[in-house]
PDB file of C-alpha atoms in Angstrom:
ATOM      1  CA  MET A   1       0.133  -0.067  -0.025  1.00  0.00           C
ATOM      2  CA  SER A   2       1.510   3.303  -0.786  1.00  0.00           C
ATOM      3  CA  ASN A   3       1.520   6.473   1.260  1.00  0.00           C
ATOM      4  CA  ASP A   4      -0.704   8.027  -1.366  1.00  0.00           C
ATOM      5  CA  SER A   5      -3.731   5.768  -0.529  1.00  0.00           C
ATOM      6  CA  VAL A   6      -3.558   6.309   3.131  1.00  0.00           C
ATOM      7  CA  ALA A   7      -2.938  10.118   2.580  1.00  0.00           C
ATOM      8  CA  LYS A   8      -6.143  10.547   0.330  1.00  0.00           C
ATOM      9  CA  PRO A   9      -8.460   9.335   3.341  1.00  0.00           C
ATOM     10  CA  ARG A  10      -7.302  11.319   5.583  1.00  0.00           C
ATOM     11  CA  GLY A  11      -7.102  14.143   3.953  1.00  0.00           C
ATOM     12  CA  ALA A  12     -11.019  13.688   3.245  1.00  0.00           C
ATOM     13  CA  VAL A  13     -11.451  13.111   6.925  1.00  0.00           C
ATOM     14  CA  LYS A  14      -9.651  16.674   7.539  1.00  0.00           C
ATOM     15  CA  HIS A  15     -11.569  18.690   5.497  1.00  0.00           C
ATOM     16  CA  PHE A  16     -15.078  17.024   6.381  1.00  0.00           C
ATOM     17  CA  GLU A  17     -13.435  17.716  10.227  1.00  0.00           C
ATOM     18  CA  SER A  18     -12.802  21.289   8.864  1.00  0.00           C
ATOM     19  CA  GLY A  19     -16.235  21.829   7.474  1.00  0.00           C
ATOM     20  CA  PHE A  20     -17.786  20.307  10.227  1.00  0.00           C
ATOM     21  CA  GLU A  21     -16.505  22.629  12.758  1.00  0.00           C
ATOM     22  CA  HIS A  22     -16.833  25.605  10.863  1.00  0.00           C
ATOM     23  CA  PHE A  23     -20.645  24.648  10.657  1.00  0.00           C
ATOM     24  CA  LEU A  24     -20.508  24.114  14.534  1.00  0.00           C
ATOM     25  CA  PHE A  25     -18.707  27.806  14.495  1.00  0.00           C
ATOM     26  CA  ALA A  26     -21.408  29.423  12.615  1.00  0.00           C
ATOM     27  CA  SER A  27     -24.025  27.896  14.756  1.00  0.00           C
ATOM     28  CA  ARG A  28     -23.320  30.551  17.554  1.00  0.00           C
ATOM     29  CA  TRP A  29     -25.827  32.465  15.007  1.00  0.00           C
ATOM     30  CA  LEU A  30     -28.952  30.830  16.510  1.00  0.00           C
ATOM     31  CA  MET A  31     -28.320  32.576  19.292  1.00  0.00           C
ATOM     32  CA  ALA A  32     -28.960  36.418  17.680  1.00  0.00           C
ATOM     33  CA  PRO A  33     -32.218  36.014  17.801  1.00  0.00           C
ATOM     34  CA  ILE A  34     -32.453  35.281  20.802  1.00  0.00           C
ATOM     35  CA  TYR A  35     -30.820  38.441  21.944  1.00  0.00           C
ATOM     36  CA  LEU A  36     -33.002  40.498  19.506  1.00  0.00           C
ATOM     37  CA  GLY A  37     -36.143  39.147  21.411  1.00  0.00           C
ATOM     38  CA  LEU A  38     -34.477  40.263  25.034  1.00  0.00           C
ATOM     39  CA  VAL A  39     -34.373  43.591  23.502  1.00  0.00           C
ATOM     40  CA  VAL A  40     -38.163  42.944  22.361  1.00  0.00           C
ATOM     41  CA  ALA A  41     -38.599  42.207  26.257  1.00  0.00           C
ATOM     42  CA  MET A  42     -37.397  45.622  27.021  1.00  0.00           C
ATOM     43  CA  GLY A  43     -39.564  47.331  25.291  1.00  0.00           C
ATOM     44  CA  VAL A  44     -42.628  45.541  27.278  1.00  0.00           C
ATOM     45  CA  LEU A  45     -40.482  46.249  30.857  1.00  0.00           C
ATOM     46  CA  LEU A  46     -40.266  49.963  29.148  1.00  0.00           C
ATOM     47  CA  MET A  47     -44.237  49.797  28.948  1.00  0.00           C
ATOM     48  CA  LYS A  48     -44.593  48.222  32.201  1.00  0.00           C
ATOM     49  CA  PHE A  49     -42.385  51.187  33.648  1.00  0.00           C
ATOM     50  CA  GLY A  50     -44.186  53.652  31.728  1.00  0.00           C
ATOM     51  CA  LYS A  51     -47.793  52.328  32.976  1.00  0.00           C
ATOM     52  CA  GLU A  52     -46.283  52.394  36.830  1.00  0.00           C
ATOM     53  CA  ILE A  53     -44.804  55.804  36.286  1.00  0.00           C
ATOM     54  CA  TRP A  54     -48.199  57.037  35.154  1.00  0.00           C
ATOM     55  CA  HIS A  55     -50.551  55.153  37.935  1.00  0.00           C
ATOM     56  CA  LEU A  56     -47.980  56.782  40.715  1.00  0.00           C
ATOM     57  CA  VAL A  57     -48.359  60.672  38.884  1.00  0.00           C
ATOM     58  CA  THR A  58     -52.176  60.029  38.641  1.00  0.00           C
ATOM     59  CA  HIS A  59     -52.721  58.500  41.917  1.00  0.00           C
ATOM     60  CA  VAL A  60     -49.879  59.939  44.194  1.00  0.00           C
ATOM     61  CA  THR A  61     -53.052  62.453  46.328  1.00  0.00           C
ATOM     62  CA  SER A  62     -54.873  59.327  47.061  1.00  0.00           C
ATOM     63  CA  MET A  63     -52.269  56.722  47.698  1.00  0.00           C
ATOM     64  CA  ASP A  64     -50.753  56.201  51.716  1.00  0.00           C
ATOM     65  CA  GLU A  65     -47.101  55.715  51.952  1.00  0.00           C
ATOM     66  CA  GLY A  66     -46.873  52.578  51.807  1.00  0.00           C
ATOM     67  CA  GLN A  67     -48.948  52.613  48.603  1.00  0.00           C
ATOM     68  CA  VAL A  68     -46.476  54.996  46.653  1.00  0.00           C
ATOM     69  CA  ILE A  69     -43.116  53.120  48.276  1.00  0.00           C
ATOM     70  CA  VAL A  70     -44.320  49.639  46.664  1.00  0.00           C
ATOM     71  CA  GLY A  71     -44.889  51.655  43.176  1.00  0.00           C
ATOM     72  CA  VAL A  72     -41.607  53.110  43.757  1.00  0.00           C
ATOM     73  CA  LEU A  73     -40.109  49.765  44.624  1.00  0.00           C
ATOM     74  CA  THR A  74     -41.958  48.337  41.268  1.00  0.00           C
ATOM     75  CA  LEU A  75     -40.239  50.817  39.075  1.00  0.00           C
ATOM     76  CA  VAL A  76     -36.708  50.113  40.689  1.00  0.00           C
ATOM     77  CA  ASP A  77     -37.263  46.429  39.969  1.00  0.00           C
ATOM     78  CA  VAL A  78     -38.517  46.928  36.671  1.00  0.00           C
ATOM     79  CA  SER A  79     -34.970  49.265  36.626  1.00  0.00           C
ATOM     80  CA  LEU A  80     -32.830  46.498  37.554  1.00  0.00           C
ATOM     81  CA  LEU A  81     -34.363  43.959  35.642  1.00  0.00           C
ATOM     82  CA  MET A  82     -33.515  45.787  32.277  1.00  0.00           C
ATOM     83  CA  ASN A  83     -30.506  46.806  33.715  1.00  0.00           C
ATOM     84  CA  LEU A  84     -29.744  43.068  33.812  1.00  0.00           C
ATOM     85  CA  LEU A  85     -31.182  42.429  30.295  1.00  0.00           C
ATOM     86  CA  ILE A  86     -27.933  44.837  29.236  1.00  0.00           C
ATOM     87  CA  ILE A  87     -25.634  43.090  30.842  1.00  0.00           C
ATOM     88  CA  ILE A  88     -27.187  39.360  29.516  1.00  0.00           C
ATOM     89  CA  MET A  89     -27.310  40.785  26.067  1.00  0.00           C
ATOM     90  CA  PHE A  90     -24.249  42.428  25.721  1.00  0.00           C
ATOM     91  CA  SER A  91     -21.751  39.936  27.217  1.00  0.00           C
ATOM     92  CA  GLY A  92     -23.791  37.677  25.891  1.00  0.00           C
ATOM     93  CA  TYR A  93     -23.380  38.597  22.233  1.00  0.00           C
ATOM     94  CA  GLU A  94     -19.306  39.270  22.858  1.00  0.00           C
ATOM     95  CA  ASN A  95     -18.825  35.915  24.626  1.00  0.00           C
ATOM     96  CA  PHE A  96     -20.625  33.566  22.387  1.00  0.00           C
ATOM     97  CA  VAL A  97     -21.582  35.459  18.948  1.00  0.00           C
ATOM     98  CA  SER A  98     -19.533  38.007  17.512  1.00  0.00           C
ATOM     99  CA  LYS A  99     -17.522  40.716  18.886  1.00  0.00           C
ATOM    100  CA  MET A 100     -18.849  44.145  18.391  1.00  0.00           C
ATOM    101  CA  GLU A 101     -15.479  45.603  17.040  1.00  0.00           C
ATOM    102  CA  ASP A 102     -17.093  48.528  15.631  1.00  0.00           C
ATOM    103  CA  LEU A 103     -18.130  49.889  18.887  1.00  0.00           C
ATOM    104  CA  HIS A 104     -14.644  49.843  20.381  1.00  0.00           C
ATOM    105  CA  ALA A 105     -14.155  53.744  20.166  1.00  0.00           C
ATOM    106  CA  HIS A 106     -17.951  54.744  20.714  1.00  0.00           C
ATOM    107  CA  ALA A 107     -17.883  57.197  23.312  1.00  0.00           C
ATOM    108  CA  ASP A 108     -21.051  55.822  25.081  1.00  0.00           C
ATOM    109  CA  ARG A 109     -19.448  52.331  25.116  1.00  0.00           C
ATOM    110  CA  PRO A 110     -19.989  51.023  29.165  1.00  0.00           C
ATOM    111  CA  ASP A 111     -16.460  50.329  30.673  1.00  0.00           C
ATOM    112  CA  TRP A 112     -17.410  47.161  31.451  1.00  0.00           C
ATOM    113  CA  MET A 113     -18.144  45.915  28.189  1.00  0.00           C
ATOM    114  CA  GLY A 114     -15.931  42.894  26.894  1.00  0.00           C
ATOM    115  CA  SER A 115     -14.705  42.519  29.895  1.00  0.00           C
ATOM    116  CA  ILE A 116     -17.483  40.469  31.453  1.00  0.00           C
ATOM    117  CA  GLY A 117     -16.897  36.900  31.193  1.00  0.00           C
ATOM    118  CA  PHE A 118     -19.007  33.808  31.724  1.00  0.00           C
ATOM    119  CA  SER A 119     -18.153  33.495  35.187  1.00  0.00           C
ATOM    120  CA  ASP A 120     -18.791  37.162  35.564  1.00  0.00           C
ATOM    121  CA  LEU A 121     -21.983  36.752  34.324  1.00  0.00           C
ATOM    122  CA  LYS A 122     -23.244  34.257  36.403  1.00  0.00           C
ATOM    123  CA  ILE A 123     -22.364  36.675  39.415  1.00  0.00           C
ATOM    124  CA  LYS A 124     -23.812  39.338  38.331  1.00  0.00           C
ATOM    125  CA  LEU A 125     -26.790  37.114  37.361  1.00  0.00           C
ATOM    126  CA  ILE A 126     -27.755  35.701  40.730  1.00  0.00           C
ATOM    127  CA  GLY A 127     -26.404  39.495  42.602  1.00  0.00           C
ATOM    128  CA  SER A 128     -29.189  40.958  40.237  1.00  0.00           C
ATOM    129  CA  MET A 129     -31.970  37.740  41.145  1.00  0.00           C
ATOM    130  CA  VAL A 130     -30.891  38.390  44.441  1.00  0.00           C
ATOM    131  CA  ALA A 131     -31.740  42.440  44.710  1.00  0.00           C
ATOM    132  CA  ILE A 132     -35.323  41.781  42.602  1.00  0.00           C
ATOM    133  CA  SER A 133     -36.329  39.056  45.192  1.00  0.00           C
ATOM    134  CA  GLY A 134     -35.415  41.503  48.176  1.00  0.00           C
ATOM    135  CA  ILE A 135     -37.158  44.043  46.239  1.00  0.00           C
ATOM    136  CA  GLU A 136     -40.079  41.491  45.961  1.00  0.00           C
ATOM    137  CA  LEU A 137     -39.829  40.823  49.348  1.00  0.00           C
ATOM    138  CA  LEU A 138     -39.726  44.496  50.803  1.00  0.00           C
ATOM    139  CA  LYS A 139     -42.892  45.244  48.492  1.00  0.00           C
ATOM    140  CA  ALA A 140     -44.444  41.989  50.205  1.00  0.00           C
ATOM    141  CA  PHE A 141     -43.649  43.509  53.853  1.00  0.00           C
ATOM    142  CA  MET A 142     -44.991  46.657  53.015  1.00  0.00           C
ATOM    143  CA  ASN A 143     -48.565  44.388  52.421  1.00  0.00           C
ATOM    144  CA  VAL A 144     -48.016  42.424  55.391  1.00  0.00           C
ATOM    145  CA  ASP A 145     -51.451  42.591  56.221  1.00  0.00           C
ATOM    146  CA  ILE A 146     -52.969  41.625  52.969  1.00  0.00           C
ATOM    147  CA  LEU A 147     -50.609  38.313  52.841  1.00  0.00           C
ATOM    148  CA  THR A 148     -50.984  34.816  54.461  1.00  0.00           C
ATOM    149  CA  ASP A 149     -48.056  33.738  56.225  1.00  0.00           C
ATOM    150  CA  ARG A 150     -47.512  31.158  54.125  1.00  0.00           C
ATOM    151  CA  HIS A 151     -47.159  33.805  51.122  1.00  0.00           C
ATOM    152  CA  LEU A 152     -44.585  35.475  52.831  1.00  0.00           C
ATOM    153  CA  ALA A 153     -42.780  32.516  54.051  1.00  0.00           C
ATOM    154  CA  TRP A 154     -42.443  31.385  50.558  1.00  0.00           C
ATOM    155  CA  LEU A 155     -41.061  34.599  49.155  1.00  0.00           C
ATOM    156  CA  VAL A 156     -38.523  34.292  52.527  1.00  0.00           C
ATOM    157  CA  GLY A 157     -37.573  30.868  51.242  1.00  0.00           C
ATOM    158  CA  ILE A 158     -37.281  31.940  47.582  1.00  0.00           C
ATOM    159  CA  HIS A 159     -35.106  34.871  48.569  1.00  0.00           C
ATOM    160  CA  VAL A 160     -32.962  32.907  51.070  1.00  0.00           C
ATOM    161  CA  THR A 161     -32.326  29.814  48.390  1.00  0.00           C
ATOM    162  CA  PHE A 162     -31.525  32.850  45.802  1.00  0.00           C
ATOM    163  CA  LEU A 163     -28.834  34.583  48.674  1.00  0.00           C
ATOM    164  CA  LEU A 164     -27.809  31.685  49.427  1.00  0.00           C
ATOM    165  CA  SER A 165     -27.160  30.533  45.733  1.00  0.00           C
ATOM    166  CA  GLY A 166     -25.090  33.654  45.433  1.00  0.00           C
ATOM    167  CA  LEU A 167     -22.878  33.052  48.244  1.00  0.00           C
ATOM    168  CA  ILE A 168     -22.131  29.092  46.985  1.00  0.00           C
ATOM    169  CA  PHE A 169     -21.511  30.494  43.234  1.00  0.00           C
ATOM    170  CA  ALA A 170     -19.119  33.493  45.013  1.00  0.00           C
ATOM    171  CA  ILE A 171     -17.147  30.699  46.899  1.00  0.00           C
ATOM    172  CA  MET A 172     -17.196  28.774  44.209  1.00  0.00           C
ATOM    173  CA  GLU A 173     -15.226  31.181  41.865  1.00  0.00           C
ATOM    174  CA  LYS A 174     -12.996  31.949  44.957  1.00  0.00           C
ATOM    175  CA  LEU A 175     -11.876  28.714  45.243  1.00  0.00           C
ATOM    176  CA  GLN A 176     -11.289  28.417  41.433  1.00  0.00           C
ATOM    177  CA  GLY A 177      -8.720  31.417  41.377  1.00  0.00           C
ATOM    178  CA  GLY A 178     -11.259  33.970  40.428  1.00  0.00           C
ATOM    179  CA  GLU A 179     -11.231  37.465  41.572  1.00  0.00           C
ATOM    180  CA  HIS A 180     -14.641  38.331  42.117  1.00  0.00           C
TER     181      HIS A 180
END
């Protein structure tokens, strides 16, 4: 058997392998519509924010202090969620789809953009979940008179679960040598 007959099958396998790897690499673009969907979700949240701010402004004189605080906490909640979506969209797109090379010199480009890795994203995600669940818990405590003990217990349990998860994530990152 000559070397030429052995080289041809290896070349075909290498060609197939290269094509398959390019196909896998190109499949990352399937994530692009997901990020577009998150932009649409931000539009929905913006409408929710507008509805809540309108309700606060038009009913402020008839609301008690607790209702105003719950309304403002709802605005903060929506704001935190939208901030989280921006972090997920930008860092997810840059980490998994494509670098935003044309925007590196943009004056409004956030400093963190392009520097948040998957590990950082997990920590920011769990931190945001703890903050959001904390706000929901605070809103519940403002309406403690209309909620059951069981409902409050669930809210506290969920918040504690997020908090413990965040601590475990942070400890795991520290043990792996992360700088967080």
